[in-house]
Amino acid sequence: MVDIIERKRDGHALSEEEIRFFVSGYVSGEIPDYQASALAMAIYFRGMDAKETSILTNAMMHSGETIDLSEIDGIKVDKHSTGGVGDKTSLVLGPLVSACGGKVAKMSGRGLGHTGGTLDKMESVPGTKIQRTREEFIKQVNDIGIAIIGQTAQIDPADKKLYALRDVTGTVESIPLIASSIMSKKLAAGSNAILLDVKFGSGAFMKTLERAKELASAMVEIGSHLGRDTRAILTDMDQPLGLAVGNALEVKEAILTLQGKGPRDLVELVKRAGAIMLEQSHIVEDLDEGERRIARAIEDGSGFHKLVEMFQAQGGDVSYLMDPSKFPLAKNIFPVYANRSGNLRRIDSLAIGLSAMKIGAGRATMQDVIDMSAGILLNKKVGDRVNKGDILCYAHTNKSGVGAIIGEIHDAFELSDEPVSVSPIVHAYIR
Ligand code: URA
């Protein structure tokens, strides 16, 4: 292991044997954390070429169970976001793609820090079960065309250990390490086609479009190399997605979006991403037809119906979906006022995500318990005109003494005296 660390430290490419030795030794506990963290730091500074990244991904993917989805007919399509603020896309996109005939067999994660997780959002609907056996998972996708569940403990133990280590050793923001971490899990989860939503901007791992493109290209190359139709879109995190940030608030927004009353950026994203997933599923010939099909599934209510079916199959109390006023509201709903006029140029997603976490919507450590009703509901989006005294957003919380956090939320809104143009949510498409 010392030789491997030194070789990477000195800028050499590691061989397949060396990478496999590291992954198996680290999972079995023979290689201690201090050596693994030294190697992670060497990779952070020296990088890995495409071949090394692909070997690392393969070794991590095979460090645990891989799911065989061959009992589900047709192409299984999965979608993964690199993590955002207000990102409820899966809860809208999954049902829409499935309503158009796609097979969505998806394993999702929980939120940590400023980013939310689909599983937590789903659990805001009482009764919803996200732990399913492999048999239940397959049966549900065969029966209704969609299941979104938690990753089983047996999948990708190498990533679980390595990601936890990277989190506390300053080695998260490395393209080969992120690419191998995400792709090893996605490949182990068994879908034939994968759409990656790579976020960039303040609330994302990749702060610039260029870095996000590098990450997306690395992941598309790994997936394609291993025989999966892998594509990526690059989307903007220079403001939260949609209006709602926080678990039950986001589920309510997902419901509204499936009922044709969604915010512009979220609707645009699900149409573009849905069209790509339908093309990957060989259901449509081109992206224009795909967008039309997704739009129709919103208009005719079949996407919403699919959401209801999915929650029903997973034990959720669907009366909440039919009547979202049943979701409990937080005790305190504080309006946040603008203290000057201007055009809204940017909403710092990182600051909004962290503030939402602090008022109860997220967890700082994996052990924290989430308050499902807490969160932030935006009243203004980038491009809007704001007058002094206007409400920028509402903070929903059961906590008191949150004055300082309200100040931080206020400061996340950047106003400009210049006109502000609104760019499309999808900045690039890589396939
Ligand atoms: N998400 C992951 O799953 N892994 C990373 O390394 C970063 C984001």
XYZ file of C-alpha atoms and ligand atoms in Angstrom:
439
model
C 0.000 0.000 0.000
C 2.891 2.369 0.739
C 4.231 1.823 -2.805
C 0.780 2.534 -4.259
C 0.435 5.774 -2.286
C 3.926 6.872 -3.338
C 3.344 6.049 -6.998
C 0.161 8.111 -7.079
C 1.821 10.880 -5.060
C 4.532 11.031 -7.751
C 1.973 11.277 -10.535
C 2.012 7.751 -11.996
C -1.015 5.897 -13.292
C -1.955 2.946 -11.067
C -2.292 -0.526 -12.574
C -5.438 -2.651 -12.417
C -3.746 -4.905 -9.880
C -2.869 -1.976 -7.625
C -6.374 -0.486 -7.739
C -8.029 -3.832 -7.040
C -5.575 -4.497 -4.191
C -6.545 -1.162 -2.623
C -10.331 -1.608 -2.962
C -10.451 -5.175 -1.652
C -7.948 -4.453 1.146
C -9.837 -1.351 2.265
C -13.227 -3.101 2.312
C -11.835 -6.076 4.246
C -10.219 -3.761 6.814
C -6.628 -4.837 6.041
C -5.802 -1.368 4.739
C -6.287 1.223 7.502
C -8.123 4.540 7.093
C -4.895 6.573 7.332
C -3.437 4.878 4.252
C -6.721 5.104 2.335
C -6.949 8.816 3.132
C -3.355 9.384 1.989
C -4.212 7.701 -1.312
C -7.440 9.705 -1.657
C -5.456 12.911 -1.150
C -2.830 11.802 -3.706
C -5.679 11.117 -6.181
C -7.212 14.499 -5.329
C -3.981 16.269 -6.358
C -2.712 13.979 -9.129
C -6.031 12.821 -10.635
C -6.647 9.549 -12.447
C -6.860 8.917 -16.169
C -9.974 7.439 -17.807
C -8.617 3.883 -17.613
C -7.765 4.106 -13.899
C -11.158 5.690 -13.119
C -12.948 2.957 -14.997
C -10.989 0.220 -13.174
C -11.669 1.889 -9.809
C -15.386 2.083 -10.619
C -15.502 -1.548 -11.644
C -13.693 -2.692 -8.509
C -16.011 -0.643 -6.266
C -19.134 -1.830 -8.092
C -18.087 -5.460 -7.509
C -17.161 -4.887 -3.845
C -20.741 -5.912 -2.924
C -24.029 -7.083 -4.362
C -24.996 -6.180 -7.937
C -28.708 -6.162 -8.749
C -29.904 -8.271 -11.653
C -32.973 -6.605 -13.154
C -33.320 -9.047 -16.051
C -36.650 -10.283 -14.629
C -38.092 -6.906 -15.618
C -38.952 -6.792 -19.316
C -37.546 -4.065 -21.495
C -35.061 -1.309 -20.891
C -34.718 -0.161 -17.299
C -33.817 3.501 -17.013
C -32.353 5.278 -13.991
C -31.660 8.909 -13.254
C -29.192 10.397 -10.812
C -28.618 13.929 -9.652
C -25.252 14.920 -8.207
C -27.139 16.701 -5.440
C -28.964 19.972 -5.315
C -31.159 22.270 -3.264
C -34.900 21.938 -3.834
C -34.226 19.043 -6.177
C -37.487 17.075 -6.201
C -36.977 16.081 -9.854
C -37.092 12.307 -9.303
C -40.573 12.507 -7.768
C -41.893 14.234 -10.883
C -39.726 12.717 -13.589
C -39.965 9.076 -12.472
C -43.796 8.971 -12.599
C -43.894 10.869 -15.928
C -41.419 8.546 -17.635
C -43.235 5.548 -16.229
C -46.638 6.937 -17.357
C -45.177 7.086 -20.890
C -44.214 3.398 -20.749
C -40.667 3.610 -19.316
C -39.455 1.207 -16.609
C -38.015 3.169 -13.717
C -36.176 1.014 -11.170
C -34.489 3.571 -8.999
C -32.399 3.467 -5.864
C -32.116 6.807 -4.128
C -30.287 8.312 -1.189
C -30.864 10.460 1.877
C -30.012 14.103 2.294
C -26.929 15.356 4.090
C -25.794 18.925 4.761
C -27.306 21.423 2.344
C -28.603 18.817 -0.113
C -31.863 16.934 0.246
C -32.541 13.287 -0.538
C -35.457 11.680 -2.362
C -35.962 9.027 0.342
C -36.483 11.628 3.062
C -38.972 13.479 0.859
C -40.890 10.250 0.233
C -41.059 9.538 3.956
C -42.961 12.796 4.505
C -45.961 10.835 3.182
C -46.933 8.741 6.258
C -46.509 4.995 5.931
C -44.167 5.062 2.914
C -41.671 2.204 2.934
C -38.397 2.733 1.157
C -36.654 -0.468 2.264
C -37.825 -3.261 -0.057
C -36.403 -6.669 -0.827
C -35.011 -7.283 -4.293
C -38.093 -9.413 -5.079
C -40.519 -6.688 -3.960
C -38.567 -4.105 -5.954
C -38.693 -6.168 -9.151
C -42.339 -7.093 -8.679
C -43.342 -3.453 -8.204
C -41.555 -2.330 -11.379
C -43.119 -5.236 -13.285
C -46.590 -4.408 -11.897
C -46.689 -0.610 -12.205
C -43.509 0.451 -14.040
C -41.841 2.330 -11.196
C -40.249 1.897 -7.785
C -38.020 4.316 -5.887
C -36.371 2.631 -2.932
C -33.315 2.905 -0.660
C -30.077 1.305 -1.649
C -29.593 -2.029 0.124
C -26.763 -2.243 2.643
C -25.031 -4.848 0.495
C -24.530 -2.533 -2.493
C -21.093 -0.985 -2.981
C -19.563 -1.272 0.533
C -16.341 0.203 -0.891
C -18.152 3.445 -1.667
C -19.842 3.592 1.732
C -16.470 3.370 3.481
C -14.556 5.557 1.084
C -17.203 8.280 0.847
C -17.430 8.549 4.642
C -13.633 8.861 4.758
C -13.525 11.465 1.969
C -16.183 13.470 3.733
C -13.858 14.045 6.705
C -10.511 14.283 4.879
C -11.155 17.080 2.393
C -11.162 14.748 -0.593
C -14.764 14.889 -1.820
C -14.240 17.354 -4.698
C -12.118 15.104 -6.917
C -13.521 14.245 -10.327
C -12.248 10.622 -10.512
C -13.387 9.971 -6.937
C -16.869 11.471 -7.460
C -17.269 9.795 -10.852
C -16.303 6.357 -9.519
C -18.431 6.811 -6.392
C -21.598 7.706 -8.296
C -21.124 5.333 -11.208
C -20.185 2.293 -9.106
C -23.518 2.602 -7.253
C -25.548 3.261 -10.404
C -23.947 0.353 -12.259
C -24.475 -1.998 -9.296
C -28.163 -0.990 -9.203
C -28.632 -2.726 -12.551
C -30.423 -0.347 -14.958
C -29.487 -0.509 -18.652
C -29.698 3.214 -19.209
C -28.636 6.040 -16.909
C -29.292 9.766 -17.123
C -27.038 11.903 -14.956
C -28.117 15.364 -13.878
C -24.836 17.073 -13.072
C -25.383 20.256 -11.112
C -23.072 23.237 -11.115
C -23.075 26.508 -9.192
C -22.938 27.507 -5.556
C -25.053 24.661 -4.216
C -23.199 21.951 -6.156
C -19.919 20.039 -5.823
C -18.791 21.500 -9.122
C -18.812 25.286 -8.948
C -18.362 25.971 -12.682
C -19.893 24.654 -15.896
C -16.431 23.585 -17.115
C -15.736 21.405 -14.051
C -19.256 19.964 -14.226
C -18.665 19.075 -17.891
C -15.437 17.311 -16.949
C -17.262 15.285 -14.294
C -20.165 14.500 -16.637
C -17.829 13.374 -19.431
C -15.906 11.143 -17.032
C -19.134 9.448 -15.880
C -20.572 9.094 -19.392
C -17.311 7.486 -20.486
C -17.305 5.011 -17.571
C -20.936 3.999 -18.128
C -20.563 3.649 -21.885
C -17.368 1.632 -21.415
C -19.302 -0.794 -19.217
C -22.090 -1.182 -21.777
C -24.789 1.125 -20.370
C -26.423 3.911 -22.365
C -25.164 6.755 -20.176
C -25.922 10.411 -20.853
C -25.715 13.606 -18.850
C -27.303 17.011 -18.629
C -25.646 19.960 -16.954
C -28.025 22.035 -14.886
C -27.777 25.267 -13.018
C -27.723 25.369 -9.191
C -27.286 29.144 -9.016
C -30.703 29.184 -7.442
C -32.722 26.379 -5.811
C -34.820 24.329 -8.211
C -38.479 25.344 -8.203
C -39.857 27.221 -5.204
C -39.844 24.673 -2.386
C -36.879 23.522 -0.269
C -37.712 21.022 2.485
C -39.291 17.620 2.511
C -43.109 17.907 2.695
C -42.953 21.297 0.933
C -41.132 19.651 -1.974
C -43.568 16.750 -2.170
C -46.408 19.279 -2.394
C -44.562 21.032 -5.214
C -44.018 17.699 -7.000
C -47.776 17.064 -6.788
C -48.586 20.534 -8.165
C -46.093 20.031 -11.000
C -47.688 16.718 -11.968
C -51.028 18.546 -11.937
C -49.782 21.130 -14.447
C -49.084 23.896 -11.914
C -45.313 23.544 -11.567
C -42.644 26.254 -11.527
C -41.058 27.077 -14.897
C -37.534 25.737 -14.237
C -38.715 22.413 -12.806
C -41.165 21.867 -15.671
C -38.461 22.682 -18.234
C -36.069 20.251 -16.535
C -38.512 17.337 -16.367
C -39.493 17.803 -20.008
C -35.875 17.780 -21.213
C -34.744 14.974 -18.905
C -37.917 12.949 -19.508
C -37.486 13.211 -23.272
C -33.940 11.864 -22.993
C -35.054 8.987 -20.747
C -37.827 8.069 -23.198
C -35.291 8.067 -26.045
C -32.969 5.887 -23.938
C -35.947 3.544 -23.377
C -36.528 3.387 -27.184
C -40.072 4.694 -26.650
C -39.631 7.805 -28.797
C -37.616 8.499 -31.946
C -36.317 11.907 -30.946
C -36.286 14.445 -28.141
C -39.071 16.621 -29.606
C -41.454 13.684 -29.552
C -40.229 12.860 -26.043
C -40.990 16.369 -24.772
C -44.473 16.200 -26.295
C -45.139 12.857 -24.596
C -43.979 14.167 -21.209
C -46.105 17.322 -21.614
C -49.121 15.142 -22.415
C -48.543 12.977 -19.330
C -48.703 16.164 -17.243
C -51.821 17.472 -19.012
C -53.832 14.248 -18.933
C -52.952 13.502 -15.279
C -51.371 10.108 -16.037
C -48.085 11.216 -14.390
C -49.896 12.182 -11.189
C -51.822 8.910 -11.266
C -48.476 7.065 -11.485
C -47.144 8.948 -8.450
C -50.225 7.840 -6.498
C -49.788 4.242 -7.662
C -46.136 4.269 -6.608
C -46.848 5.558 -3.094
C -49.747 3.127 -2.751
C -47.509 0.202 -3.723
C -44.976 1.325 -1.106
C -47.524 1.641 1.711
C -47.879 5.441 1.690
C -51.119 7.125 2.772
C -52.165 8.503 -0.614
C -54.920 10.662 0.905
C -52.030 13.151 1.463
C -51.367 13.229 -2.287
C -55.057 13.711 -3.052
C -55.384 16.451 -0.429
C -51.956 18.042 0.236
C -53.479 20.339 2.892
C -53.218 17.228 5.119
C -49.414 17.646 5.340
C -48.815 19.311 8.738
C -47.601 22.908 8.527
C -44.759 24.169 10.704
C -45.760 26.204 13.764
C -43.942 29.314 12.557
C -44.018 30.715 9.024
C -41.721 33.748 8.869
C -41.836 36.008 5.811
C -38.388 37.270 4.743
C -38.574 40.849 3.371
C -36.305 42.590 0.858
C -34.518 45.587 2.388
C -33.880 47.230 -1.002
C -35.231 47.177 -4.554
C -33.555 45.586 -7.572
C -33.600 42.732 -10.058
C -32.984 39.319 -8.566
C -29.646 38.132 -9.992
C -28.872 35.010 -7.957
C -30.118 33.023 -4.958
C -27.179 31.394 -3.197
C -28.327 27.765 -3.130
C -25.667 26.726 -0.659
C -26.817 29.372 1.838
C -30.485 28.450 1.318
C -29.736 24.730 1.677
C -27.717 25.258 4.865
C -30.344 27.589 6.347
C -33.116 25.112 5.535
C -31.061 22.442 7.312
C -30.597 24.651 10.372
C -34.318 25.399 10.702
C -35.038 21.652 10.719
C -35.342 20.485 7.092
C -32.030 18.646 6.857
C -29.368 16.857 8.818
C -25.858 17.955 9.700
C -24.919 14.361 10.560
C -26.518 11.119 9.397
C -27.957 10.628 12.930
C -30.019 13.870 12.952
C -33.807 13.625 12.707
C -35.532 15.688 10.023
C -38.586 17.875 10.628
C -40.677 17.056 7.563
C -42.666 20.296 7.701
C -39.632 22.628 7.864
C -38.137 24.416 4.900
C -38.059 27.511 2.736
C -40.659 28.513 0.178
C -39.355 31.018 -2.367
C -41.599 33.862 -3.410
C -39.140 35.289 -5.966
C -36.930 33.638 -8.570
C -33.938 34.863 -10.573
C -35.050 37.477 -13.122
C -37.922 38.797 -10.962
C -38.234 42.450 -10.084
C -38.098 42.999 -6.310
C -39.309 46.129 -4.537
C -38.158 47.086 -1.055
C -40.537 45.402 1.423
C -41.506 42.572 -0.944
C -41.515 39.068 0.488
C -38.513 37.127 -0.880
C -39.481 33.824 0.706
C -41.097 32.209 3.733
C -39.177 30.216 6.338
C -41.249 27.328 7.753
C -39.967 26.083 11.081
C -40.957 24.582 14.407
C -37.909 26.167 16.001
C -37.814 29.536 17.709
C -34.876 31.921 18.090
C -33.996 31.669 14.410
C -33.447 35.427 13.826
C -29.819 35.001 12.741
C -30.782 32.280 10.262
C -33.509 34.502 8.804
C -30.749 37.090 8.252
C -28.670 34.485 6.388
C -31.671 33.563 4.234
C -32.205 37.236 3.401
C -28.546 37.637 2.406
C -28.781 34.669 0.005
C -30.835 36.864 -2.362
C -28.541 38.973 -4.566
C -30.167 41.999 -6.145
C -28.775 43.992 -9.027
C -29.603 47.372 -10.554
C -28.857 45.957 -14.029
C -31.446 43.992 -16.029
C -31.149 40.246 -15.405
C -31.704 37.644 -18.106
C -32.891 34.151 -17.231
C -30.898 31.331 -18.816
C -32.352 27.907 -19.612
C -32.005 25.359 -16.814
C -30.195 22.782 -18.988
C -26.873 24.245 -20.146
C -25.431 21.233 -21.967
C -26.228 17.670 -22.950
C -23.494 15.044 -23.134
C -23.976 11.668 -24.713
N -22.344 11.806 -4.560
C -21.808 10.579 -4.437
O -22.522 9.592 -4.404
N -20.478 10.466 -4.355
C -19.638 11.525 -4.391
O -18.445 11.350 -4.331
C -20.210 12.795 -4.517
C -21.578 12.896 -4.605
